[in-house]
PDB file of C-alpha atoms and ligand atoms in Angstrom:
ATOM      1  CA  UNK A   1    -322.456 -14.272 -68.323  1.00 82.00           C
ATOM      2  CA  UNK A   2    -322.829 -12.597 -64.981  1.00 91.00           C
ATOM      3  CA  UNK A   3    -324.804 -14.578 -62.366  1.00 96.00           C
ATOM      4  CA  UNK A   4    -328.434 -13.601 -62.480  1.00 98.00           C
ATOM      5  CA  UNK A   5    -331.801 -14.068 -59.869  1.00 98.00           C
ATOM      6  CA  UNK A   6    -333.667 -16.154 -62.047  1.00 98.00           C
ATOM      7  CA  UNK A   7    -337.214 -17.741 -60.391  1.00 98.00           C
ATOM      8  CA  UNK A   8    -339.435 -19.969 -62.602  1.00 98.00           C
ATOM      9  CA  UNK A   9    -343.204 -19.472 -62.033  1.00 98.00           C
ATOM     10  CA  UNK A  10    -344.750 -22.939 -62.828  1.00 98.00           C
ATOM     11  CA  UNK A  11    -343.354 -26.592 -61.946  1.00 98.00           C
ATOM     12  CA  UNK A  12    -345.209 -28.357 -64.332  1.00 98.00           C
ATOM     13  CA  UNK A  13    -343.856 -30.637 -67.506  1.00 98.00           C
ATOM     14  CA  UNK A  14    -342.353 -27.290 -69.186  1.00 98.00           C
ATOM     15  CA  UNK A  15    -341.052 -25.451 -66.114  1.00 98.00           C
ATOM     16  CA  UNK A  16    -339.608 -28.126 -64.316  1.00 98.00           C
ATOM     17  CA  UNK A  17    -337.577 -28.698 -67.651  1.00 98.00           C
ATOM     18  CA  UNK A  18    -336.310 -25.034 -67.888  1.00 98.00           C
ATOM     19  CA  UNK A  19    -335.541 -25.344 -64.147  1.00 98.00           C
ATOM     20  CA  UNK A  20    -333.568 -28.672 -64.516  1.00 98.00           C
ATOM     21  CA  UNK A  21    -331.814 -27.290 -67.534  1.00 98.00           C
ATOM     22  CA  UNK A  22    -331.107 -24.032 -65.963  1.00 98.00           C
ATOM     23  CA  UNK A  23    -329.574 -25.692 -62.894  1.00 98.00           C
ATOM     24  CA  UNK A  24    -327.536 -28.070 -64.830  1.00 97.00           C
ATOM     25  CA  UNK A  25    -326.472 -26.106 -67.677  1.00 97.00           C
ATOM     26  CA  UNK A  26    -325.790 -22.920 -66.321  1.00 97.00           C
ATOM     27  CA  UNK A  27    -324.404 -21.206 -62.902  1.00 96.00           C
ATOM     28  CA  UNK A  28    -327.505 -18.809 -62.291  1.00 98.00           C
ATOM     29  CA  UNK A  29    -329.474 -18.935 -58.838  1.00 98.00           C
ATOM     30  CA  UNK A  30    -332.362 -20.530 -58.981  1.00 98.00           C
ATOM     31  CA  UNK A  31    -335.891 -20.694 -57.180  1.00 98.00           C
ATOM     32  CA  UNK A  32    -339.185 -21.907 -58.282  1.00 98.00           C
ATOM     33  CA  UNK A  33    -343.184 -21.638 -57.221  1.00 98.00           C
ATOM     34  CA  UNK A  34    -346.201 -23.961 -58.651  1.00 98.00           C
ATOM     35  CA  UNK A  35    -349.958 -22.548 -58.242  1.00 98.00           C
ATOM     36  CA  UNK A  36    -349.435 -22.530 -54.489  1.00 97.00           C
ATOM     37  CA  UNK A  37    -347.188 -22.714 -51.970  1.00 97.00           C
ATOM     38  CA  UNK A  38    -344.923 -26.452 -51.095  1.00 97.00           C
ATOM     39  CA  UNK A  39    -346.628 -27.249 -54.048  1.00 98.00           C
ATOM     40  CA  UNK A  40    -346.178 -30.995 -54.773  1.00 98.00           C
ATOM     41  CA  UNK A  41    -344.593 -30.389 -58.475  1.00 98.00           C
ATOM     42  CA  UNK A  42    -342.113 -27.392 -57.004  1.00 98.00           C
ATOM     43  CA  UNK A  43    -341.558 -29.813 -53.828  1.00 98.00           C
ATOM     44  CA  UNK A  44    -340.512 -32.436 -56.347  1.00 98.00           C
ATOM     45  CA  UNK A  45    -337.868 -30.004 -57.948  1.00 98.00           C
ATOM     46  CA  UNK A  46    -336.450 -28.617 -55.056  1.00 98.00           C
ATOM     47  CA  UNK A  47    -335.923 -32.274 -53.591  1.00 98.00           C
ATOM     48  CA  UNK A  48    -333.691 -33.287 -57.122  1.00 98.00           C
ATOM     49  CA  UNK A  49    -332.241 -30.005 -58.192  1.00 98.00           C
ATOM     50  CA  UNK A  50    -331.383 -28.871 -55.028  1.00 97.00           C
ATOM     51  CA  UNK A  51    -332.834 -24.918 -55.254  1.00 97.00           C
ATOM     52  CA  UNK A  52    -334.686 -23.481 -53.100  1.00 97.00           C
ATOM     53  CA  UNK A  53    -338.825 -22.695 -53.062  1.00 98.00           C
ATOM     54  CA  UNK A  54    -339.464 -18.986 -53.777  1.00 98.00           C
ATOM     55  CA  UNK A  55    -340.752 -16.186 -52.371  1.00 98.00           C
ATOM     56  CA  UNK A  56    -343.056 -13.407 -53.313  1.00 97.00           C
ATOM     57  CA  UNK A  57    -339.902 -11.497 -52.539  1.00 98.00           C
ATOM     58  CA  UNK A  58    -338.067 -13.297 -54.134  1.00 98.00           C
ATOM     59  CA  UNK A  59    -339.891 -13.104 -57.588  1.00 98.00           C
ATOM     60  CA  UNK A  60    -339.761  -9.328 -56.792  1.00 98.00           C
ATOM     61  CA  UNK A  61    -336.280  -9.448 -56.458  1.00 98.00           C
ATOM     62  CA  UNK A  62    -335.289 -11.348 -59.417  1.00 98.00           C
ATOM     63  CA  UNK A  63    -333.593 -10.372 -62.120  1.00 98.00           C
ATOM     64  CA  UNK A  64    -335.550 -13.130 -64.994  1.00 98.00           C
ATOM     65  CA  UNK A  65    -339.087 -14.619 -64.150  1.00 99.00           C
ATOM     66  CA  UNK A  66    -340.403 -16.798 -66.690  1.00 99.00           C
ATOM     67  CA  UNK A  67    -343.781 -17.730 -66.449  1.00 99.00           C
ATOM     68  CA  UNK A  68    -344.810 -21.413 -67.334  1.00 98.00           C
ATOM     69  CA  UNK A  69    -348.170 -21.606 -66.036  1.00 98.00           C
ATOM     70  CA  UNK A  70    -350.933 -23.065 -68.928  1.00 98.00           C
ATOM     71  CA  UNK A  71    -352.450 -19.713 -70.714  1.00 98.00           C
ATOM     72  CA  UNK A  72    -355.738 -19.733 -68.801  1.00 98.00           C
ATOM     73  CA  UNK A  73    -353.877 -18.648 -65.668  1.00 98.00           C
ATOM     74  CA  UNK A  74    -351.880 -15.704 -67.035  1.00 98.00           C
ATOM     75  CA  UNK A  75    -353.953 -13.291 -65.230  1.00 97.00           C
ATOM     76  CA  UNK A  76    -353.772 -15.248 -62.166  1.00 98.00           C
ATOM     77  CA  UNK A  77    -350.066 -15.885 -62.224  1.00 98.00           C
ATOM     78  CA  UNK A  78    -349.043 -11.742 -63.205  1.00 98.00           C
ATOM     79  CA  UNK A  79    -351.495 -10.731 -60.185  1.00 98.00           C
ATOM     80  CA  UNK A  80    -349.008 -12.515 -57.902  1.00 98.00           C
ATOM     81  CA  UNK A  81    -346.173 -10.712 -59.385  1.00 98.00           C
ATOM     82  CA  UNK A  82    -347.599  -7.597 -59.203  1.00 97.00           C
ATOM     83  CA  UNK A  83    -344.852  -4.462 -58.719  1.00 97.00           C
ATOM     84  CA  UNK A  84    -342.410  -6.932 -60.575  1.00 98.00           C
ATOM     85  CA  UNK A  85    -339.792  -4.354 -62.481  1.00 98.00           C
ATOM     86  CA  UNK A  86    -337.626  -7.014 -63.827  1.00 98.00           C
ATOM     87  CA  UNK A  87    -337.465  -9.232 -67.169  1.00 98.00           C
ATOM     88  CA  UNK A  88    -340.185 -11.500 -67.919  1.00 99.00           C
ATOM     89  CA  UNK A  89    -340.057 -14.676 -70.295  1.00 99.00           C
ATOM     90  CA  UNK A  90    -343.070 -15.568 -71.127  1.00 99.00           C
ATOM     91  CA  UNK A  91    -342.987 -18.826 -72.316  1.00 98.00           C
ATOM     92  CA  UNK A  92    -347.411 -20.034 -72.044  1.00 98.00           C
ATOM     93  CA  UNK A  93    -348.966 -21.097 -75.396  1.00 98.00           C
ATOM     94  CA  UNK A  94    -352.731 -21.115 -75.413  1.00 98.00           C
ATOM     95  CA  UNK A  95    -354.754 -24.164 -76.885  1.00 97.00           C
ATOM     96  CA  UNK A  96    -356.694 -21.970 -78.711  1.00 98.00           C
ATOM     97  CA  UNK A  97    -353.436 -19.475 -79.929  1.00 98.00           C
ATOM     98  CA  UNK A  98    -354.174 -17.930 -83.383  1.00 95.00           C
ATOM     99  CA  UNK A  99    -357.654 -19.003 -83.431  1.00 96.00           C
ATOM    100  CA  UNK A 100    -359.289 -17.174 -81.381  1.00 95.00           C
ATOM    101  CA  UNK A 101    -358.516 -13.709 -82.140  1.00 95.00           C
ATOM    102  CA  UNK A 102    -357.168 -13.268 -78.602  1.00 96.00           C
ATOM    103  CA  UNK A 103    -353.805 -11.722 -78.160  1.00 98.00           C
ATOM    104  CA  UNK A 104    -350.321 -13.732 -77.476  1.00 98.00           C
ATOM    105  CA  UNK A 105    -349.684 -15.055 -74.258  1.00 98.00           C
ATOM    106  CA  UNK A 106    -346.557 -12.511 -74.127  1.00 98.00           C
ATOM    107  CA  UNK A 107    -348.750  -9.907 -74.752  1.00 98.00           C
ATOM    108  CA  UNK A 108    -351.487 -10.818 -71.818  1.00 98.00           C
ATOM    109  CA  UNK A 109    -348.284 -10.812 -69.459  1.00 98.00           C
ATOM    110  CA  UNK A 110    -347.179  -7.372 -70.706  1.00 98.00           C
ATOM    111  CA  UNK A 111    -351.045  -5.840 -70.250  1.00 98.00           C
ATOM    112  CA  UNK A 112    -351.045  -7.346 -66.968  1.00 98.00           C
ATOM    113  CA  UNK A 113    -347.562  -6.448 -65.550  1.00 98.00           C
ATOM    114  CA  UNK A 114    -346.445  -3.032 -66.997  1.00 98.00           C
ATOM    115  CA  UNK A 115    -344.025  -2.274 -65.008  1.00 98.00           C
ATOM    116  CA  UNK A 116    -342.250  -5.860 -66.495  1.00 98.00           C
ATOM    117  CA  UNK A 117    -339.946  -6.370 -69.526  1.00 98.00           C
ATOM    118  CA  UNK A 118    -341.943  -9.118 -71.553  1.00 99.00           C
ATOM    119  CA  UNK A 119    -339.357 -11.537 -73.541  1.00 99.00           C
ATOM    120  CA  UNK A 120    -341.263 -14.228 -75.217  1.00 99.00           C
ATOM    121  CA  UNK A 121    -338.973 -17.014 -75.480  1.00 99.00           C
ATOM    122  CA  UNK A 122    -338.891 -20.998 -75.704  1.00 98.00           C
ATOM    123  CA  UNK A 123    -342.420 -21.186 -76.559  1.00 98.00           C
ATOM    124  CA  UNK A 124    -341.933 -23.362 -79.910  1.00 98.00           C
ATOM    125  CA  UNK A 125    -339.582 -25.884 -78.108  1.00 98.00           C
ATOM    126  CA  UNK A 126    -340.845 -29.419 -76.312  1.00 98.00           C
ATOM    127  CA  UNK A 127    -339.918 -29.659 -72.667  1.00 98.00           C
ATOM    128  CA  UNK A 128    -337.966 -33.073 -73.609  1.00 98.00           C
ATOM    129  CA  UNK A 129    -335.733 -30.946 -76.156  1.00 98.00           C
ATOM    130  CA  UNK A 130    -335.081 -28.280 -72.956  1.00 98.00           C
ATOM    131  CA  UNK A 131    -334.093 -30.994 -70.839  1.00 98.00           C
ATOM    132  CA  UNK A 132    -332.050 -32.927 -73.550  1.00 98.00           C
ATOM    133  CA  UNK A 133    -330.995 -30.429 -76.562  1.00 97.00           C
ATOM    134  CA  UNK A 134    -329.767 -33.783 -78.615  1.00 94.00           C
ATOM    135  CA  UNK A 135    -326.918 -34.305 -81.256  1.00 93.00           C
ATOM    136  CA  UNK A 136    -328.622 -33.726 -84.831  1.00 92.00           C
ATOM    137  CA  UNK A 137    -328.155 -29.519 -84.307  1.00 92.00           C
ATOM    138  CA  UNK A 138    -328.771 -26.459 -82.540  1.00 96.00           C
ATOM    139  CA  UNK A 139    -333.020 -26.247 -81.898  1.00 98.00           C
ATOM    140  CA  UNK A 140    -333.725 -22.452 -82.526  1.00 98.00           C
ATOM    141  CA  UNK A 141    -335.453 -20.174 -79.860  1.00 98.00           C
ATOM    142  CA  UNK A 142    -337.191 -17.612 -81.024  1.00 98.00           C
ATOM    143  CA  UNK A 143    -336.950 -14.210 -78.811  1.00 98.00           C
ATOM    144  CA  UNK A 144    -339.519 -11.450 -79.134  1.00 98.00           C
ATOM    145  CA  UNK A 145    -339.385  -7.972 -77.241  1.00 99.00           C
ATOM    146  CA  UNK A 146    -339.801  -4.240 -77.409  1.00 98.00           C
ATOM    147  CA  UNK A 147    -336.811  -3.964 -74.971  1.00 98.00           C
ATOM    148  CA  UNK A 148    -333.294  -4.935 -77.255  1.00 98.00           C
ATOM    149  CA  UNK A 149    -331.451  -5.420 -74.088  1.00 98.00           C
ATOM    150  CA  UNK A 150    -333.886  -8.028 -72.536  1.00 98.00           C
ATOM    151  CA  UNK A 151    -333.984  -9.609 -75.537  1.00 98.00           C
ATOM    152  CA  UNK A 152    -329.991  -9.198 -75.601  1.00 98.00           C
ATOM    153  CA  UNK A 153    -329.442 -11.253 -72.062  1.00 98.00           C
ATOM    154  CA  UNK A 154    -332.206 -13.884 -73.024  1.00 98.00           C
ATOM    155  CA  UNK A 155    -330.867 -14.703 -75.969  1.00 98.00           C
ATOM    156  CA  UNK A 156    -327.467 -14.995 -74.166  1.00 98.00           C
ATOM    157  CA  UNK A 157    -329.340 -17.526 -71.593  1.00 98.00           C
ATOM    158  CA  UNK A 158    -330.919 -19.596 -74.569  1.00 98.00           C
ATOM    159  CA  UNK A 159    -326.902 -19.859 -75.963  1.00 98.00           C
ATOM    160  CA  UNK A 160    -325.653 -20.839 -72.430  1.00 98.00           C
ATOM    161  CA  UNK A 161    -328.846 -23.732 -72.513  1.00 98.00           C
ATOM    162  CA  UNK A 162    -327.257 -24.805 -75.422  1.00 97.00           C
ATOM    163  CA  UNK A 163    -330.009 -23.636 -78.335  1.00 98.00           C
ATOM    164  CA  UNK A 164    -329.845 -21.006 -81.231  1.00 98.00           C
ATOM    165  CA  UNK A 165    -331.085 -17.587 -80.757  1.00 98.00           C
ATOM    166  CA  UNK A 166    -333.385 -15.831 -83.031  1.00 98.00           C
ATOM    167  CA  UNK A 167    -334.277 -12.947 -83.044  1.00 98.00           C
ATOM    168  CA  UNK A 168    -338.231 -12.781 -83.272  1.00 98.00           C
ATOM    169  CA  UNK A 169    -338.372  -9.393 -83.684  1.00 98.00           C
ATOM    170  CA  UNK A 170    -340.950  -7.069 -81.555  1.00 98.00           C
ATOM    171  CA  UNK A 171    -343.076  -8.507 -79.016  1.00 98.00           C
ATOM    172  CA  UNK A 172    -346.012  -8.674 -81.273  1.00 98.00           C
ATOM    173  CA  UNK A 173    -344.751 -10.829 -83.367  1.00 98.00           C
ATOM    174  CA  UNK A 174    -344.551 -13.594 -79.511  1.00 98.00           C
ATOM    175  CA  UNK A 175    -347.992 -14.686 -81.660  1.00 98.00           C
ATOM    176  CA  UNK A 176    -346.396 -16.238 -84.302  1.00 98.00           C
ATOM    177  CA  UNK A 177    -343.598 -18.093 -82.423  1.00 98.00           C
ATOM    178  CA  UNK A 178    -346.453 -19.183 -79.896  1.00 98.00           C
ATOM    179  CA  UNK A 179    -348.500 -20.801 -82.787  1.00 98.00           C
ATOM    180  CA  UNK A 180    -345.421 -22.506 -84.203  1.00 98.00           C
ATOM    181  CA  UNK A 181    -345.110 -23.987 -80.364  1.00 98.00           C
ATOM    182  CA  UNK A 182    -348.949 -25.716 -80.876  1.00 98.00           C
ATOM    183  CA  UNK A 183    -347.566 -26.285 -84.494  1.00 98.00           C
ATOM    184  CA  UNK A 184    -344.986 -28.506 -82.684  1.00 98.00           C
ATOM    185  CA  UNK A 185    -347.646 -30.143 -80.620  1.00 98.00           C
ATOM    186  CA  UNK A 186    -349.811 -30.995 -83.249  1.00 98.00           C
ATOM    187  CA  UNK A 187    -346.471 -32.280 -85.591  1.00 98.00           C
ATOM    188  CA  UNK A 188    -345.882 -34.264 -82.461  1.00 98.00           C
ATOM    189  CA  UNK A 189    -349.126 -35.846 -82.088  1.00 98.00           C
ATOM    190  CA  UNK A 190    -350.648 -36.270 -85.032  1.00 98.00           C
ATOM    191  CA  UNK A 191    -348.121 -36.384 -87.965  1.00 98.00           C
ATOM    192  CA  UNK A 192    -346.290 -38.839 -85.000  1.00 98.00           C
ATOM    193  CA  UNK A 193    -342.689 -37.210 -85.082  1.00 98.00           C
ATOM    194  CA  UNK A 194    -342.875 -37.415 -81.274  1.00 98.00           C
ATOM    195  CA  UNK A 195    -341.762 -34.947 -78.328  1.00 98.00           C
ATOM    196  CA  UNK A 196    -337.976 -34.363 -79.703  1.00 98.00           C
ATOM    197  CA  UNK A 197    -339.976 -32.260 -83.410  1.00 98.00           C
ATOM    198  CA  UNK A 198    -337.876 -29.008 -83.196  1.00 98.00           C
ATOM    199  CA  UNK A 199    -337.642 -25.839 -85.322  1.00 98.00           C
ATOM    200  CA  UNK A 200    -334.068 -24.876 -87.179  1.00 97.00           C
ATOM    201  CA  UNK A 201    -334.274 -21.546 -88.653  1.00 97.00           C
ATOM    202  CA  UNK A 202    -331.565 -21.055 -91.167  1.00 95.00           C
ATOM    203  CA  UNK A 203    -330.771 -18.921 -94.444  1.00 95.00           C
ATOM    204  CA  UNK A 204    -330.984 -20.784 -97.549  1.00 96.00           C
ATOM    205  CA  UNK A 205    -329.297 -17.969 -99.630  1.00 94.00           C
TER     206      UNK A 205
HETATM  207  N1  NAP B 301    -344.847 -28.886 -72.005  1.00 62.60           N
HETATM  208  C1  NAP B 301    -344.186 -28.362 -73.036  1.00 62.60           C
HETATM  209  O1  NAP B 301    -343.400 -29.053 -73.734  1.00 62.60           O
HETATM  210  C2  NAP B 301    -344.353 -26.901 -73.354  1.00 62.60           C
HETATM  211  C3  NAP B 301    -343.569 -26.337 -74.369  1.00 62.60           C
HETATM  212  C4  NAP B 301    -343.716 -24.967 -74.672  1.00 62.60           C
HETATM  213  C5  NAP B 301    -344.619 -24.192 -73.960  1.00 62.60           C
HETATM  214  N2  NAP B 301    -345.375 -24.779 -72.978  1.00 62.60           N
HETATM  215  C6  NAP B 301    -346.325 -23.935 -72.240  1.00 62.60           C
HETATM  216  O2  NAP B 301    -345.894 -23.852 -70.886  1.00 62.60           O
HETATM  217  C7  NAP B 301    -347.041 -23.723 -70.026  1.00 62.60           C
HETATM  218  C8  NAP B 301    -346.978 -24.818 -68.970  1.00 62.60           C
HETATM  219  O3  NAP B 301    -347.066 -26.067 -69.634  1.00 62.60           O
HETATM  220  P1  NAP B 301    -346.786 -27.428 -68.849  1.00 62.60           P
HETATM  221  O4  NAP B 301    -346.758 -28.483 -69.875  1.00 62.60           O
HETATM  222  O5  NAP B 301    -345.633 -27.265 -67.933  1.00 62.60           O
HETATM  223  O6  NAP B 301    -348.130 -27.551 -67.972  1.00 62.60           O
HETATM  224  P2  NAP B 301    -348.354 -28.374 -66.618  1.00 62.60           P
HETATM  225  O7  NAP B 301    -347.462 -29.562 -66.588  1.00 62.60           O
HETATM  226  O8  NAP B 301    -349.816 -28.558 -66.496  1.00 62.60           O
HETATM  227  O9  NAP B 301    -347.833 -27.392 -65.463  1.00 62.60           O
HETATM  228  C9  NAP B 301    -348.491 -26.172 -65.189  1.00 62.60           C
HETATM  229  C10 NAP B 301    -347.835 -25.559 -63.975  1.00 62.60           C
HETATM  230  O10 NAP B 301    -348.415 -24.265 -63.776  1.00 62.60           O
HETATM  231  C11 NAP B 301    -348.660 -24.124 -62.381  1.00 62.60           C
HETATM  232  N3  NAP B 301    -349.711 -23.122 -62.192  1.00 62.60           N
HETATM  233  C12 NAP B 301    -351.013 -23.177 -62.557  1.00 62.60           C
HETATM  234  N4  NAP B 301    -351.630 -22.025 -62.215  1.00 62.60           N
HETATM  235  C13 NAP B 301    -350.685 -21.253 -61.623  1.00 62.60           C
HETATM  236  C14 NAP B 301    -350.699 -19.967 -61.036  1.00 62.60           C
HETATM  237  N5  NAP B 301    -351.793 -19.198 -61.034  1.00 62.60           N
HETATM  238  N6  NAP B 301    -349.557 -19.472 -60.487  1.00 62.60           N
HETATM  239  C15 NAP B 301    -348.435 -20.215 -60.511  1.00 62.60           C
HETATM  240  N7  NAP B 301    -348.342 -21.450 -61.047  1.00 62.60           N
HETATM  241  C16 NAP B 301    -349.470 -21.955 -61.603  1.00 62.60           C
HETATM  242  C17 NAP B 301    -349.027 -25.519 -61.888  1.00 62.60           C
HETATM  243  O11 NAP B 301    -348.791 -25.543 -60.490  1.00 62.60           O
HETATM  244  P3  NAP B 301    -349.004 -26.861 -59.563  1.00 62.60           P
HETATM  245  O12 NAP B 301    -347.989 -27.862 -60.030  1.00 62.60           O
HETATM  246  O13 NAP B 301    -348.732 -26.360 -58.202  1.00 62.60           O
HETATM  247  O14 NAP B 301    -350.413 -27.314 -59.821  1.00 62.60           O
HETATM  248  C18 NAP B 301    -348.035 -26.353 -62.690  1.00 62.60           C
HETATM  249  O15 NAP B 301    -346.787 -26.435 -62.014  1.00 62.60           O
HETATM  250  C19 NAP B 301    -348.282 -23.851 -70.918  1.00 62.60           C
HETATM  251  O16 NAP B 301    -348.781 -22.578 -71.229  1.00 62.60           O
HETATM  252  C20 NAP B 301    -347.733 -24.515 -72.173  1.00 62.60           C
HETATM  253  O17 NAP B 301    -348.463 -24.179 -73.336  1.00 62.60           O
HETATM  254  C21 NAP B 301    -345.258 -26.110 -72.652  1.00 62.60           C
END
């Protein structure tokens, strides 16, 4: 895979995974923001992985943002990218996601940034099976988009990160791949199969 801009908006548990996994796994540039500026969770980041802190430009100039910033900041987090032409992975799950009537995260991102190609990607996966993809098989990521070629080169990314591709059809259906990702959480937490739970999709026929 060609070298792409790739910038990560949002250092926290889930970001700073895709960024270490990203900048071990793959040859892609690779810059990264938290809420503000020299941020202490992107400061952290830059110190181990060795990237670089990005820009406003930058993010405009990228060719993959994802956004990893918790769902209540969406709005927030697109106004900062405004003008951003590029491909989007949106990869926030809301607390709340399928019980509130609200829509996806992906979808929020795709109001707010028009101009944007919204992939909705990695949202069903724990941040400890990004940074460590295990032995006992491939962990599938489910990709959602109206664009086929965005959903094309994420899909390739997900491959290169070591994970199965699915594809998750149009980006309305980012809902149901986001509730499976608090489906995880709550498998996790209170049925006590820990931070590694992860989806397979597979045909049984
Ligand atoms: N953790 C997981 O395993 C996992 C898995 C799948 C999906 N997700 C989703 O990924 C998102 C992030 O989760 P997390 O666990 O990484 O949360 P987290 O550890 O709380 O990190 C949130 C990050 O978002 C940044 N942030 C907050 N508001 C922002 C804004 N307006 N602009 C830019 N950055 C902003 C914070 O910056 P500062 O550090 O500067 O405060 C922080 O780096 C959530 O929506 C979550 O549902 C998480």
């Amino acid at each position: 895979m060609n070298e792409l801009k790739i910038s990560i908006l949002g250092t926290g548990d889930m970001g700073g995974a895709i960024a270490t996994a990203l900048s071990r796994r793959t040859r892609h540039s690779l810059r990264l923001r938290g809420a503000q500026p020299g941020s202490t969770s992107a400061l952290r980041l830059i110190d181990a992985l060795g990237v670089t802190e990005a820009s406003k430009e930058d993010f405009l100039a990228s060719d993959i943002v994802f956004v990893v910033v918790p769902a209540a900041s969406i709005e927030e987090a697109a106004a900062f990218l405004n003008g951003y032409q590029g491909i989007v992975v949106a990869v926030s799950v809301s607390g709340s996601v399928g019980r509130d009537g609200l829509p996806s995260s992906a979808e929020r991102i795709a109001t707010a940034l028009p101009e944007a190609t919204v992939v909705s990607a990695f949202t069903s996966i724990w941040s400890n099976v990004i940074r460590e993809p295990g032995t006992s098989g491939k962990t599938s990521v489910f990709v959602s988009s109206d664009d086929d070629n965005a959903k094309e080169v994420v899909s390739r990314l997900a491959t290169e990160l070591g994970f199965e591709p699915i594809n998750g059809g149009a980006l309305s259906m980012a809902l149901y791949a986001e509730v499976m990702g608090m489906f995880a959480v709550r498998l996790a937490m209170d049925s006590g199969y820990g931070r590694t739970i992860s989806f397979h999709a597979f045909n049984a026929g």
